[in-house]
Each structure stands twice: as C-alpha cells, then as structure tokens.
Short mmCIF file of C-alpha atoms in Angstrom, two decimals:
data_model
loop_
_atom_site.label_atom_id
_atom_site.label_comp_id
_atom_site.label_asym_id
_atom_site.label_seq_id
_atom_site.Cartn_x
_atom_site.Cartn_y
_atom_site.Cartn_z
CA UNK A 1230 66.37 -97.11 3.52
CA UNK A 1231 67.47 -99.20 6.63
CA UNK A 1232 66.15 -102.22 6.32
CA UNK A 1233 65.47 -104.73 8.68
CA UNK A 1234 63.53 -108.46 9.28
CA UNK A 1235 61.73 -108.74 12.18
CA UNK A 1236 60.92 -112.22 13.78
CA UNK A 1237 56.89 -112.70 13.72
CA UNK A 1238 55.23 -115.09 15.32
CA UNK A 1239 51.74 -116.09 15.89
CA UNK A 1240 50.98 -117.78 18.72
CA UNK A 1241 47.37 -119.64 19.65
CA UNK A 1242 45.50 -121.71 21.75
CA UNK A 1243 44.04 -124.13 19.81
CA UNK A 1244 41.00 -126.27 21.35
CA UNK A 1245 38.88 -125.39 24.35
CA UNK A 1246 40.62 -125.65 27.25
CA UNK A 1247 40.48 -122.42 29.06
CA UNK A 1248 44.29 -122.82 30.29
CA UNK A 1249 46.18 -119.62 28.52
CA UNK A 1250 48.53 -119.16 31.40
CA UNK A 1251 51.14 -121.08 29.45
CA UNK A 1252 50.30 -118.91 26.27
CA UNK A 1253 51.02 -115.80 27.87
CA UNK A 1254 54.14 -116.67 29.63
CA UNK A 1255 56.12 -117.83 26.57
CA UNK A 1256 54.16 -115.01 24.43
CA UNK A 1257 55.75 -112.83 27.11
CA UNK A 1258 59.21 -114.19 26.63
CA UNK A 1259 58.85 -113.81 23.11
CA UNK A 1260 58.40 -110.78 22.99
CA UNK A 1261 61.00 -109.69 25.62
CA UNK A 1262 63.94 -111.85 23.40
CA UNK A 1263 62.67 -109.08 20.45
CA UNK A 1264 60.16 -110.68 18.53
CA UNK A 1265 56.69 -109.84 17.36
CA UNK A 1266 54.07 -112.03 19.00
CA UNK A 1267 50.45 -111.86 17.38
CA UNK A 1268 48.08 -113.81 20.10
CA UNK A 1269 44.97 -114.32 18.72
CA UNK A 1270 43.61 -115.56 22.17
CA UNK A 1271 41.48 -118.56 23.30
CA UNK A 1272 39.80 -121.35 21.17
CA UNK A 1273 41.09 -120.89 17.88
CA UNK A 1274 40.20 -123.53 15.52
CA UNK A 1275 43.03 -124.65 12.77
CA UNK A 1276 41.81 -122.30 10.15
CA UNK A 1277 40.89 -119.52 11.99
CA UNK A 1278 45.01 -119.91 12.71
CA UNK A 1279 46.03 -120.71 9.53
CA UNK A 1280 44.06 -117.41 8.42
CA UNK A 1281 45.58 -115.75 10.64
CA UNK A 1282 49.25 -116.99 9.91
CA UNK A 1283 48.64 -115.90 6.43
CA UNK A 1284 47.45 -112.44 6.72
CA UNK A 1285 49.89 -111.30 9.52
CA UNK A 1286 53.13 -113.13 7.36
CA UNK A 1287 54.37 -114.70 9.87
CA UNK A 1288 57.31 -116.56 10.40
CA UNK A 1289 56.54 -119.14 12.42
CA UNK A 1290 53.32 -120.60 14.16
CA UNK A 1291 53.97 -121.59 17.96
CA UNK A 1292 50.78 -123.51 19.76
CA UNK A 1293 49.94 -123.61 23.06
CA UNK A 1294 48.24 -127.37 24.07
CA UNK A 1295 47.23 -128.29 27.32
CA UNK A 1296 44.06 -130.05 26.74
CA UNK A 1297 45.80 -133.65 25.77
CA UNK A 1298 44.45 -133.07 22.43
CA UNK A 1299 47.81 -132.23 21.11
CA UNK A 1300 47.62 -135.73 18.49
CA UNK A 1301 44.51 -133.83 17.28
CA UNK A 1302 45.47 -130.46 16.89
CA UNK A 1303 48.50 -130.39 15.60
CA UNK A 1304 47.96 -132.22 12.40
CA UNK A 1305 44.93 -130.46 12.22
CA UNK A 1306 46.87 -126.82 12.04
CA UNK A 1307 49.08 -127.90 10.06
CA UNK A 1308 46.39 -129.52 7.38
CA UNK A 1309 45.17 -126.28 7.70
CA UNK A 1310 48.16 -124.31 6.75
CA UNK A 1311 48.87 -126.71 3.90
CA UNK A 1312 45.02 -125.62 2.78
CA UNK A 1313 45.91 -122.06 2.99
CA UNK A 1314 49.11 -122.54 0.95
CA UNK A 1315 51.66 -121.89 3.47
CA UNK A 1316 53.07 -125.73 4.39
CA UNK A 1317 56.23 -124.54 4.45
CA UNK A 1318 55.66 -122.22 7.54
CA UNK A 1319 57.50 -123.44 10.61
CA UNK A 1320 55.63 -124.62 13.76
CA UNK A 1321 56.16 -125.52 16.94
CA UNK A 1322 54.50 -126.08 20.26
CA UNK A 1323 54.62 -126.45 24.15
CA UNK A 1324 52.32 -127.99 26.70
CA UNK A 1325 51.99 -131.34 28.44
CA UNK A 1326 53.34 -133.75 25.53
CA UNK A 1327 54.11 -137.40 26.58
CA UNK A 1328 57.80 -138.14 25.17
CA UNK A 1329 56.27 -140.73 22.71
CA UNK A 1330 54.00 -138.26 21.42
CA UNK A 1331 56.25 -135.48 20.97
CA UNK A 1332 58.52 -137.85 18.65
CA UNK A 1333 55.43 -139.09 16.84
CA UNK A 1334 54.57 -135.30 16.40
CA UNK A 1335 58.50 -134.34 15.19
CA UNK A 1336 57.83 -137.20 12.79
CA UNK A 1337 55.21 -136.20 11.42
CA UNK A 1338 56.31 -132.32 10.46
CA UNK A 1339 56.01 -130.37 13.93
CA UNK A 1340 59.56 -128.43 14.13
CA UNK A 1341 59.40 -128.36 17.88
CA UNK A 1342 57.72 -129.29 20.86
CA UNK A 1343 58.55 -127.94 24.15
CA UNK A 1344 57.69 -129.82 27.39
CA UNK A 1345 57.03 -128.25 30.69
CA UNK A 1346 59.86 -126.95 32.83
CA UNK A 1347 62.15 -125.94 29.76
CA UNK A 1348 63.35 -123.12 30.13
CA UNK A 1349 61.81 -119.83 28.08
CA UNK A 1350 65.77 -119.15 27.01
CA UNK A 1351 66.06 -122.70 25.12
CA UNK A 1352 62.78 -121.81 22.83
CA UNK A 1353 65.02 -118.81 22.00
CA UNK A 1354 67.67 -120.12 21.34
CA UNK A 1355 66.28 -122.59 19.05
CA UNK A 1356 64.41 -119.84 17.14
CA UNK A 1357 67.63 -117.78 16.63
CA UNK A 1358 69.25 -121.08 15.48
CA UNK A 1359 66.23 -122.53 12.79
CA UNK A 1360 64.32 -119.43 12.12
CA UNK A 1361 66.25 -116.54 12.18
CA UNK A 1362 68.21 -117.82 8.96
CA UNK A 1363 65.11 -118.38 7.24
CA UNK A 1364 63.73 -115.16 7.92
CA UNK A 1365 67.42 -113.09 6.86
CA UNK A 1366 68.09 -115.45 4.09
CA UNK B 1091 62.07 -116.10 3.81
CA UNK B 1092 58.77 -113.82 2.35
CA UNK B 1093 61.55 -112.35 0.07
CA UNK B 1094 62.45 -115.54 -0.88
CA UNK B 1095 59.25 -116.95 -1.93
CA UNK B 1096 57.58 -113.64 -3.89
CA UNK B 1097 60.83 -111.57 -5.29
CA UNK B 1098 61.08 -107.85 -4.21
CA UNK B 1099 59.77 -106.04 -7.57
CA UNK B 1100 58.71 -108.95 -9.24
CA UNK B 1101 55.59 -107.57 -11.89
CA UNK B 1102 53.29 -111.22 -10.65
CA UNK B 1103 53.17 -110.35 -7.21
CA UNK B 1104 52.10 -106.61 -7.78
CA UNK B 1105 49.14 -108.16 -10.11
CA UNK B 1106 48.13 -110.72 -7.82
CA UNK B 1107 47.81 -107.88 -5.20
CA UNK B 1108 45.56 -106.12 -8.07
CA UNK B 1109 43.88 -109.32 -8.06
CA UNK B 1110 42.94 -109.22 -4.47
CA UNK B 1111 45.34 -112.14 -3.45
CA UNK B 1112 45.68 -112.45 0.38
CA UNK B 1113 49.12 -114.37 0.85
CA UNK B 1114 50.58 -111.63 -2.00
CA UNK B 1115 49.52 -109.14 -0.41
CA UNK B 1116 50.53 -110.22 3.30
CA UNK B 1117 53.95 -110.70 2.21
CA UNK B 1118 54.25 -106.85 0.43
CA UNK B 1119 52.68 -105.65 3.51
CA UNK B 1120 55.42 -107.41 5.64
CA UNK B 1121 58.34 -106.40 3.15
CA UNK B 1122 56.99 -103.08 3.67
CA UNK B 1123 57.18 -102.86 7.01
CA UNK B 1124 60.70 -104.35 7.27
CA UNK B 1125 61.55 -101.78 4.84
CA UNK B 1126 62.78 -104.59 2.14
CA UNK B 1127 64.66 -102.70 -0.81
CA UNK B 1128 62.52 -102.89 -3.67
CA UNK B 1129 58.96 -102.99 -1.99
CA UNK B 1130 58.39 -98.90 -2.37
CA UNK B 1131 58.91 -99.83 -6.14
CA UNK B 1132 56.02 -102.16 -6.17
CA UNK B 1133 53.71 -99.75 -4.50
CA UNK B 1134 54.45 -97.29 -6.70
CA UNK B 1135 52.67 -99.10 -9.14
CA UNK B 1136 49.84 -99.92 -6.83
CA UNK B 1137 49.25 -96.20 -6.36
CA UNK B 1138 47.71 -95.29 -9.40
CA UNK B 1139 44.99 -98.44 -8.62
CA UNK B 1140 44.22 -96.75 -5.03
CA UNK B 1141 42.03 -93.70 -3.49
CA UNK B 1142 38.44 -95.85 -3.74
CA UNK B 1143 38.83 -97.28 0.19
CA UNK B 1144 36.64 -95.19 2.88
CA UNK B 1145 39.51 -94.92 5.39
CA UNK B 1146 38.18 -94.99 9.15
CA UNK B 1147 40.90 -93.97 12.11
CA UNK B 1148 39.65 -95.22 15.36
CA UNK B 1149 41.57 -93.85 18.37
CA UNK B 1150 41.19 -93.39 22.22
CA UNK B 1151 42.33 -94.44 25.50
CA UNK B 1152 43.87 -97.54 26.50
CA UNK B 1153 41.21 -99.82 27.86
CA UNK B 1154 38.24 -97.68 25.87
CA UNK B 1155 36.74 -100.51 23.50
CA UNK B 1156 38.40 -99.82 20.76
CA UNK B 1157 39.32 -103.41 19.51
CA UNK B 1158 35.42 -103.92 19.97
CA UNK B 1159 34.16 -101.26 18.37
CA UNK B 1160 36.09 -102.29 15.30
CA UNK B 1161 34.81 -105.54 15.77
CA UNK B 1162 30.81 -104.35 15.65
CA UNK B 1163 31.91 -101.73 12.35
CA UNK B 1164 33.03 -105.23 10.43
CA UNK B 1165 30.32 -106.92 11.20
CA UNK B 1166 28.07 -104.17 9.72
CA UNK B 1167 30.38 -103.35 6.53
CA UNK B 1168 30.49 -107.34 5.91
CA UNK B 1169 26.38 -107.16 6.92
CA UNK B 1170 26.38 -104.26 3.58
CA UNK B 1171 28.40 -106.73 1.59
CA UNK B 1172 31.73 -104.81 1.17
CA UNK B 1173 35.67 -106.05 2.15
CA UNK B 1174 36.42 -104.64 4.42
CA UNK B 1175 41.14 -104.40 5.67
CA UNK B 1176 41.71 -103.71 9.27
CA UNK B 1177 45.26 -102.16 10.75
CA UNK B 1178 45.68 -102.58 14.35
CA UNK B 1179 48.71 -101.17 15.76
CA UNK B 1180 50.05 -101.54 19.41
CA UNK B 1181 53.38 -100.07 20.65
CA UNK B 1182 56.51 -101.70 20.64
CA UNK B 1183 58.83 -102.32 23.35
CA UNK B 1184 61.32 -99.20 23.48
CA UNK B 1185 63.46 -102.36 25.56
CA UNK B 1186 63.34 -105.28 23.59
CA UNK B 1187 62.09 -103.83 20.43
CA UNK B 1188 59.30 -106.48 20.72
CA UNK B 1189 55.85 -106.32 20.46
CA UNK B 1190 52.65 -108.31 21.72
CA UNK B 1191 49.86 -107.53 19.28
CA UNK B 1192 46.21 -108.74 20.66
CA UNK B 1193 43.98 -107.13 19.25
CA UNK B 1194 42.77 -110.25 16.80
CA UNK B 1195 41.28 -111.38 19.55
CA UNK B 1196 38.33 -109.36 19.90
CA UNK B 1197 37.82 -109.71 16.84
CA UNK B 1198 37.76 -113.70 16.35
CA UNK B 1199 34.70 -114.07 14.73
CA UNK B 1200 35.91 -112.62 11.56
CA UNK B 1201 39.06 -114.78 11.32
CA UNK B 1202 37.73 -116.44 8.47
CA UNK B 1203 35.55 -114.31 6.47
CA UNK B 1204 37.62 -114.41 2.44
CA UNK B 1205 35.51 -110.51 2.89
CA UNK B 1206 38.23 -109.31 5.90
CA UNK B 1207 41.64 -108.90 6.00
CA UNK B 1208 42.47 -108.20 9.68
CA UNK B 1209 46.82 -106.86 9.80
CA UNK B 1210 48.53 -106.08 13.48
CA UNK B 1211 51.48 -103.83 13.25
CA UNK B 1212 53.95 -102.63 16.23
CA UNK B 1213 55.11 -98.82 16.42
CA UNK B 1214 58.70 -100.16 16.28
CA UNK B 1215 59.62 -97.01 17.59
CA UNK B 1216 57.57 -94.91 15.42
CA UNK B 1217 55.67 -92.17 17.25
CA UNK B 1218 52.06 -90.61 17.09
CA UNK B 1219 50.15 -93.88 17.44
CA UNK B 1220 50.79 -95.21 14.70
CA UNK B 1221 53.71 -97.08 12.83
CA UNK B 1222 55.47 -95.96 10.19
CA UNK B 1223 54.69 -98.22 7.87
CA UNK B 1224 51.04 -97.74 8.04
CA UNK B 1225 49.88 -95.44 5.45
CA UNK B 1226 51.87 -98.02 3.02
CA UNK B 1227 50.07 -100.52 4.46
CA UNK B 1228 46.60 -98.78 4.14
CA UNK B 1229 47.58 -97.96 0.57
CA UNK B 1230 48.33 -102.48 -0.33
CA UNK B 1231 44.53 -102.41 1.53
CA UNK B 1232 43.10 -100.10 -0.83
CA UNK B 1233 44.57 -101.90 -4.12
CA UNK B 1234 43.42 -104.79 -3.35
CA UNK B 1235 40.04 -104.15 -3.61
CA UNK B 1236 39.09 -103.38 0.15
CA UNK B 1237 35.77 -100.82 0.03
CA UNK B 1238 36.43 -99.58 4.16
CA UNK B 1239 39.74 -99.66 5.90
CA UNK B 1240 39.81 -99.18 9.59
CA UNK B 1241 42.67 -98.15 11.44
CA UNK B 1242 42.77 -98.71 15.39
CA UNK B 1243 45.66 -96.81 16.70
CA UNK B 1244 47.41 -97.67 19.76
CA UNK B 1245 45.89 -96.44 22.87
CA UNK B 1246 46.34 -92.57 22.95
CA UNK B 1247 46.76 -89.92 25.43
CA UNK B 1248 47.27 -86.57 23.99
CA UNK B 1249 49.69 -86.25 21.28
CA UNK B 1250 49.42 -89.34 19.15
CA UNK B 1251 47.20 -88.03 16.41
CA UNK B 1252 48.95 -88.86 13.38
CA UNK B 1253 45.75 -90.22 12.50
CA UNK B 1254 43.85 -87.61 11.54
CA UNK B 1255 46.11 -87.01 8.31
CA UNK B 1256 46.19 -91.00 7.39
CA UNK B 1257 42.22 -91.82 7.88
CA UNK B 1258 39.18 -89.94 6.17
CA UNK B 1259 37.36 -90.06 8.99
CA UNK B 1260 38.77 -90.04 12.28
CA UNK B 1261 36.70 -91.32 15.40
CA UNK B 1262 37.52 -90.84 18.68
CA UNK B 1263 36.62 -93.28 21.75
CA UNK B 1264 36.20 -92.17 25.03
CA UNK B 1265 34.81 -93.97 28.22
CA UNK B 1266 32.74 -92.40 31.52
CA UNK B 1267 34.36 -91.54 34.56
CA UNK B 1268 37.56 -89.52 33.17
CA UNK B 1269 36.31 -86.48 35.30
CA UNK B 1270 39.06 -84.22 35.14
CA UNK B 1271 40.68 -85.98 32.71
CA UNK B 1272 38.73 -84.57 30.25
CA UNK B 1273 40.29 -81.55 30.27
CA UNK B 1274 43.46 -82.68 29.61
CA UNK B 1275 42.60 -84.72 26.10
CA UNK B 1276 40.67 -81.99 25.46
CA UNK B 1277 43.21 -80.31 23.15
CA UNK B 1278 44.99 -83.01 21.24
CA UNK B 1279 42.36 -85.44 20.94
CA UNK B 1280 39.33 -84.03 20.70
CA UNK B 1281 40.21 -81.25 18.09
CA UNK B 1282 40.69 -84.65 15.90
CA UNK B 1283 37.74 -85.82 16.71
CA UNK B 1284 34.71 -85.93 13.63
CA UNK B 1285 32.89 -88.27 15.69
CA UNK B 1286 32.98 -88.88 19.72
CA UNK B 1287 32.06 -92.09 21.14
CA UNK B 1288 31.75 -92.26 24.45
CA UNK B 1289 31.91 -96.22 25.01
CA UNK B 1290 30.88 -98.38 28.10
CA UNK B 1291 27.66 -96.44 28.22
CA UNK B 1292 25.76 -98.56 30.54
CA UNK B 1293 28.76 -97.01 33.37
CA UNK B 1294 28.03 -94.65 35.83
CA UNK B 1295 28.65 -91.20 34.47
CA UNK B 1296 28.36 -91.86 30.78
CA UNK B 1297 25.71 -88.71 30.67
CA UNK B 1298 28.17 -86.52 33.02
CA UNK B 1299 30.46 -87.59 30.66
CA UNK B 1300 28.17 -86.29 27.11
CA UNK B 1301 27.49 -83.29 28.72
CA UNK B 1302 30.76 -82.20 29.89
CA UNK B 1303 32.10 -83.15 25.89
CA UNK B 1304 29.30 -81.47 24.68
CA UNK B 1305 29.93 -78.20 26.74
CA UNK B 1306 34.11 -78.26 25.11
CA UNK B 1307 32.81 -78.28 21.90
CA UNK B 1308 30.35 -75.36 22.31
CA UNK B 1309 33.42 -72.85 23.12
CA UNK B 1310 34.67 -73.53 19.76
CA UNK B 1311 33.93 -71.04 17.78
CA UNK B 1312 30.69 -70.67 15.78
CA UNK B 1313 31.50 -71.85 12.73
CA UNK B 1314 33.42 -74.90 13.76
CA UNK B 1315 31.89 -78.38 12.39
CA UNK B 1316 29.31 -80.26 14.21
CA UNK B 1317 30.98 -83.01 15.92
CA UNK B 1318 28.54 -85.61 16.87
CA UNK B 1319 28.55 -87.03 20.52
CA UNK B 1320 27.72 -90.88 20.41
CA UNK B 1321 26.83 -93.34 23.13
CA UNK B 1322 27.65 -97.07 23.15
CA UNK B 1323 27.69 -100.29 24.51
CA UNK B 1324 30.00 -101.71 22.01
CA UNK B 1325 29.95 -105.62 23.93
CA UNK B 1326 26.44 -105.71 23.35
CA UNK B 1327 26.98 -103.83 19.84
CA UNK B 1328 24.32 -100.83 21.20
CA UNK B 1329 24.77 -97.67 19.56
CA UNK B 1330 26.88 -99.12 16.62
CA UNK B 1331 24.08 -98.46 14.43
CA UNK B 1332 24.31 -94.99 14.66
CA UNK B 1333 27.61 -94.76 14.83
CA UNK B 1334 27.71 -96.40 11.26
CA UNK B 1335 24.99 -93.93 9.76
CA UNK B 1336 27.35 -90.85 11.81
CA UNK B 1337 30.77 -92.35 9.76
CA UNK B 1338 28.48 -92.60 6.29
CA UNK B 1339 27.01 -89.09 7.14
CA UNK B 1340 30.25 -87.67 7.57
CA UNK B 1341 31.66 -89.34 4.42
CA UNK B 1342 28.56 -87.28 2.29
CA UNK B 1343 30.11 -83.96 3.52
CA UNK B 1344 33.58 -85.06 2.81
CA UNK B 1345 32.29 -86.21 -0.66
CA UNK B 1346 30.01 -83.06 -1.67
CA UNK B 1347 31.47 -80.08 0.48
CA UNK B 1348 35.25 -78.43 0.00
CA UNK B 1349 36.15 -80.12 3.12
CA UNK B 1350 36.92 -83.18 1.43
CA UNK B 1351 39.08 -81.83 -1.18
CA UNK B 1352 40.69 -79.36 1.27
CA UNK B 1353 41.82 -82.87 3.94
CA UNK B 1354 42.91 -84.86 0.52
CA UNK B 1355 45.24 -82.26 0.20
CA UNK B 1356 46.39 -82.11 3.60
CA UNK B 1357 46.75 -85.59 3.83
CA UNK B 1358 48.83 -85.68 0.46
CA UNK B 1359 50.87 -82.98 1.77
CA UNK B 1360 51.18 -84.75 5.13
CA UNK B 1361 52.29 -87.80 3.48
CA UNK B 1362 55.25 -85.97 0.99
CA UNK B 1363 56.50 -84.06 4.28
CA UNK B 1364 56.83 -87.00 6.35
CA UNK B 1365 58.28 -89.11 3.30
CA UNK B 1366 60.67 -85.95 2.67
CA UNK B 1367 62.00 -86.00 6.86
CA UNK B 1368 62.21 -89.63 6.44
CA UNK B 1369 64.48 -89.93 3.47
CA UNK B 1370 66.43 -86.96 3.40
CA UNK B 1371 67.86 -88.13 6.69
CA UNK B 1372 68.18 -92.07 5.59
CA UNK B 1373 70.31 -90.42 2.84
CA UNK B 1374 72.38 -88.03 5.15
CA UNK B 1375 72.89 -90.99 7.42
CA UNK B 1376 74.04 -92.88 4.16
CA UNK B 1377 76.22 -90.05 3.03
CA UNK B 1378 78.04 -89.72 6.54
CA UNK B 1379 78.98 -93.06 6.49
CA UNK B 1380 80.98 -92.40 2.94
CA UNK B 1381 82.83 -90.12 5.22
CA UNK B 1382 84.29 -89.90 8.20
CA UNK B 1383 81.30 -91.64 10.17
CA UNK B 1384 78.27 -90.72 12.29
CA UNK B 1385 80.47 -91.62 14.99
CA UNK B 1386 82.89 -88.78 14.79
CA UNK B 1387 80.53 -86.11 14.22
CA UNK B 1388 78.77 -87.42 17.39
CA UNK B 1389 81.84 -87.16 19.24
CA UNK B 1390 82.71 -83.75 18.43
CA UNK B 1391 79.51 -82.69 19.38
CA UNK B 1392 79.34 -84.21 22.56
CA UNK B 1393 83.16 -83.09 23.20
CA UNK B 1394 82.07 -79.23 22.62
CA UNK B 1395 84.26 -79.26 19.71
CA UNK B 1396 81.66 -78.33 17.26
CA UNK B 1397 77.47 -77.34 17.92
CA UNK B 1398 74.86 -79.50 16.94
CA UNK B 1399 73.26 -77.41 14.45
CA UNK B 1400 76.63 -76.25 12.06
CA UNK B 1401 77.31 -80.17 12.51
CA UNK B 1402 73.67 -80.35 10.61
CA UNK B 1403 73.87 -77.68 8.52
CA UNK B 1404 76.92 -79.25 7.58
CA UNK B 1405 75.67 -82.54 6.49
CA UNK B 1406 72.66 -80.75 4.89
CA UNK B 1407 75.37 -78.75 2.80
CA UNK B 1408 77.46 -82.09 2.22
CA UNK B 1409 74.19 -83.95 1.51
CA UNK B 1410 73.35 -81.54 -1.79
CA UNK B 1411 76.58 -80.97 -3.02
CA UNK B 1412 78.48 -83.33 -5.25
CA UNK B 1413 82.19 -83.85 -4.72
CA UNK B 1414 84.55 -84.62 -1.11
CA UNK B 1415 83.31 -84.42 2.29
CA UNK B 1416 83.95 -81.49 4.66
CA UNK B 1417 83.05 -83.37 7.61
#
C-alpha cells in the first residue's frame, strides 16, 4: 500500500478571551500549506487540549493567546501534556507575546512563538523544517 | 514520529489496545490512516476481539446539526454508563490536500470524559462521505472496549452513502425548509435512512417538512420497513430521547429478525469488495512500475496508440501471471 504521513495539528484557544480571529486565520493557512488542522474551538482548558492532542495523534499542538495570559497558559498545556504522557509533543504558539516573554517561554520548552505581523509562510516554513522530519523519520 | 515511539507490529501495542489504552490506540488509528506498512497486520489480530460495538452512522446536510446531535447521543450513552468512540469525518481539500476538522467543538463537554474517545478524520480524497480509513478505524474502536460507535459523515448531498454498509444503524438528519429539495435527496439518502430526523424543529416548516417525508415513504412499497420520522431540537437536546429509544428499537429488530444477519453479510461483503478494488490496483500500480512505468502506458493511451481498456486488461493479465512484462 502507498503510504503516506500526514502533518496533524491541533490547534486551540486556550483561556476565555473570545478573540478566535487569529485562530482561524493561521488554522486557515495551515490547512491551505497541506496539513490537517483539528480546532477544537473557544475556551479550552489545558486538559481538555491535552485530551484532545492525544486522541487525534497529533503532531504538534499550536495555541492561539491573546488574552495576556500566555505566562499562564502555556506552562499550563504543556503540564498537561506531560500528565497525559505525551511531553515530547511539539508546541508552539502565536498572539501578542512581549519579546521578554516569548524568550522566557522558548526557555522554558515552548518550540515556537509567533508574534503578530509574521507572516503565515514563516510558521510554514518552520514546520516543514522541525516537524516534518519528526513526523517522516 | 508515532512509528517511532510504538513499532509497526509490535505484539505490546496490539495488547494495550485490547487493554483499552487511549495513546495506543490513537497512534494505530493514525498509522492506519497514513497507511503505515505493518498496521493492517496488527488489526488483523484485533479482529477476532471485535463485532460487540453498536455502530451508529449519522449523516445529512451540511449545516443540519449533525455535530450536535452526536453531542446529545454521548451524553445519553455516557448517562447509561457505556464508552462510547466517535469518528467525525470532514472532506479534505481536493487543492491542498488539507483538511480543517471542527467538529470537536460541539462537542467540548466531553473532552475529558476517560468513557469517550472522540477521532476527526479528513476524506483525503476518499469518496462517499467517508474516508477510507474509517471502517479500520471503527474496527481499533470496537477492540478497545467501546459499547456504541458513532460515525458523523461529512455533510452529504445525494451520493455519499457509504455509510449505510459501515454503521448498523444508519440515521439520517434533515432540517425544515428544503422544499423542493426534498425531492432530490429523496433517492440516495433517504432509501438509507432507518431513522429520519428532521432537526431545528422549532423552524418554520418543520411539520411541512414531516409530512412531505412521510408522504415519500408511503409510495414505497408495502412491505418496505417502517422508517420512523423524528423531530428535534438538538441545541436544547429535545427529541433526543426518542431518538435514543428509535436507535435501541431498531437495534432489537436487527438483533432478533433476519435483517440483521442479512446487513452483517452485506456489510462483510461490502468491506472484502472494497478491500479487493483497493489492493488489486495498489498491486497493479506496484507491478507497472517493475516495468516499463505507469507513465508510458499513460502516454500511449492518451497518444491513441493503444485503448484504455486492452491497456487494463493488459495489466490485469500481467498482474496474475508470473514471468516478463508485456507492457
């Protein structure tokens, strides 16, 4: 049989902002670039994402803050992954993340963050570069 | 990297499906679907463990409530204490080959019940509404111990009723206000149909809407089955309680009556068919590129040199006997 890996993602809104604008649009691009994008919507809380991460076998877990809570939320996904035994997943983010933050953030085990006005094409490209030999390896 | 982590074929990860484990099971479900070499092997030895899952096909229009019905039927199967697997599929892009799959999100409030086990798959070109990985997927479901497995299809309009040979019971979602419509799912969709729902009740139209079902399915003929008509409000979960006791009702007849034994047999002979196309031309694509290529024959064909069907006939003949290539 033909075999082939496809890229999934899951991407969420953590937290309760009601801002999912930013969500959709690089959900959107994701999906155009070839991917498989599993939104699980509005005000997810970290386990209802790690849950989620685990059952759909994703690749990689992309989060969408905009509430300022990003300090929060992150660590709190990825305690949440770590409780659902998949550490080891990739994730990365995008949203309104003060420079300082994002390297505290990088620091502490967040693969990427991407601030606002990057363009949609450098998120793909660093997928393609960090995740697609993960997922073919 | 989920090969990486569980082996393709290796006996743990087949038991720890057995066992009901989640992140196991994921990952076969995943290698599955990407068509991983050695994944068929472990659910061959899943099969034997599988058949005990009610299997519940949920189809209808784009936009009908389907994501929300499913929603209300969890609640209840969780409410009856069993596990219940969900498989929601939504079409892939025939462009990018990507796929946004949403429909988690109407059904949030089960994202972390141990008792569900919600998977979204994409079409990935696959047609009849659902993808072909599905009844595979279904089958990792059943072995690990799910009691109901619900299938949402993507939204339908006539033809995509693959369905009906992958679920037990196949219901079918409609909303008010299709007017004329109605007479154009009337054939495909409806004839799949062992219970109607006609959704978004509370709208304008929804009894229009009963009667003009209910007048289709009195010019079958007499004998046909009884197809109940339902009406519900799924957002406010009206009408799911009857829908419930319609799906248990109609899982009696398939367990007492001939019925059931006659669609098991469909559905097996369904499955080999499809498993048959599927192979037979993964292995003449295999065997043409021993040869002279896919390429060529292509070529010839669309030069006039030689008609599409000796060219298949050809690889048929190539494909069954042993020795050098005559194409």
């Amino acid at each position: 049989m033909s075999s082939q890996r496809k890229i999934r993602i899951l991407v969420a809104k953590p937290g309760l902002d009601g801002h999912d604008r930013g969500a959709k649009v690089v959900a959107r691009a994701l999906v155009d670039a070839g991917y498989e994008v599993i939104y699980t919507g509005l005000h997810q809380t970290p386990d209802m994402i790690a849950a989620a991460a685990v059952q759909e076998a994703v690749d990689l877990v992309g989060l969408s803050i905009m509430s300022g809570a990003h300090m929060t939320l992150f660590p709190a996904v990825q305690e949440a992954l770590e409780r659902r035994g998949v550490s080891d997943l990739p994730i990365f983010g995008w949203g309104i993340v003060p420079e300082e933050d994002k390297a505290a953030l990088l620091e502490g085990g967040v693969d990427a963050i991407f601030t606002p006005g990057t363009p949609t094409t450098e998120i793909i490209e660093w997928i393609e570069t960090n995740v697609r030999p993960r997922v073919e390896g | 990297m989920t090969g990486a982590r569980a082996p393709a074929g290796s006996p743990s990860r087949v038991e720890e499906v057995l066992a009901g484990d989640v992140a196991q099971a994921a990952r076969l479900m995943r290698d599955l679907d990407d068509q991983i070499p050695g994944a068929v092997d472990e659910l061959k030895r899943l099969y034997p463990a599988t058949g005990k899952a009610f299997v519940i096909g949920v189809t209808g229009n784009p936009g009908s409530g389907k994501s929300t019905i499913v929603d209300c039927l969890i609640g209840r199967y969780r409410e009856q204490g069993l596990r219940v697997g969900v498989v929601a599929i939504d079409p892939s892009s025939p462009f990018s080959g990507g796929a946004i799959l949403g429909d988690r999100i109407r059904m949030q409030r089960h994202a972390t019940d141990p008792g569900v086990f919600i998977r979204s798959l994409a079409t990935r070109g696959h047609l009849g509404g659902l993808s072909r990985s599905t009844q595979d997927i279904i089958t990792v479901m059943d072995a690990m111990g799910n009691d109901v497995v619900i299938v949402e299809t993507v939204g339908v309009g006539q033809d995509e009723v693959d369905v009906v040979s992958t679920a037990h019971t196949s219901v079918v979602v409609l909303v008010p206000g299709l007017g004329d419509e109605i007479q154009a799912i009337k054939a495909g969709i409806l004839e799949i149909a062992d219970l109607l729902v006609v959704n978004k009740a509370d709208r304008e139209g929804a009894d229009r809407t009963v009667a003009d079902l209910a007048m289709m399915l009195d010019l079958r003929p007499a004998e046909a089955r009884e197809i109940p008509i339902l009406k519900a409000v799924a957002t406010r979960g009206e009408g799911i309680d009857a829908l419930v006791e319609g799906l248990a009702a109609h899982r009696r007849t398939l367990d007492q009556e001939a019925e059931g034994r006659r669609r098991r047999l469909e559905r097996a002979k369904t499955r080999l068919k499809d498993l048959l196309r599927a192979m037979a031309l993964d292995q003449a694509l295999a065997r043409l590129e021993e040869g002279s290529g896919l390429a060529h024959l292509v070529q010839r064909i669309a030069e006039r040199e030689l008609d599409p069907y000796t060219a298949a006939e050809q690889v048929l003949a190539d494909l069954f006997t042993p020795g050098p290539l005559s194409t």
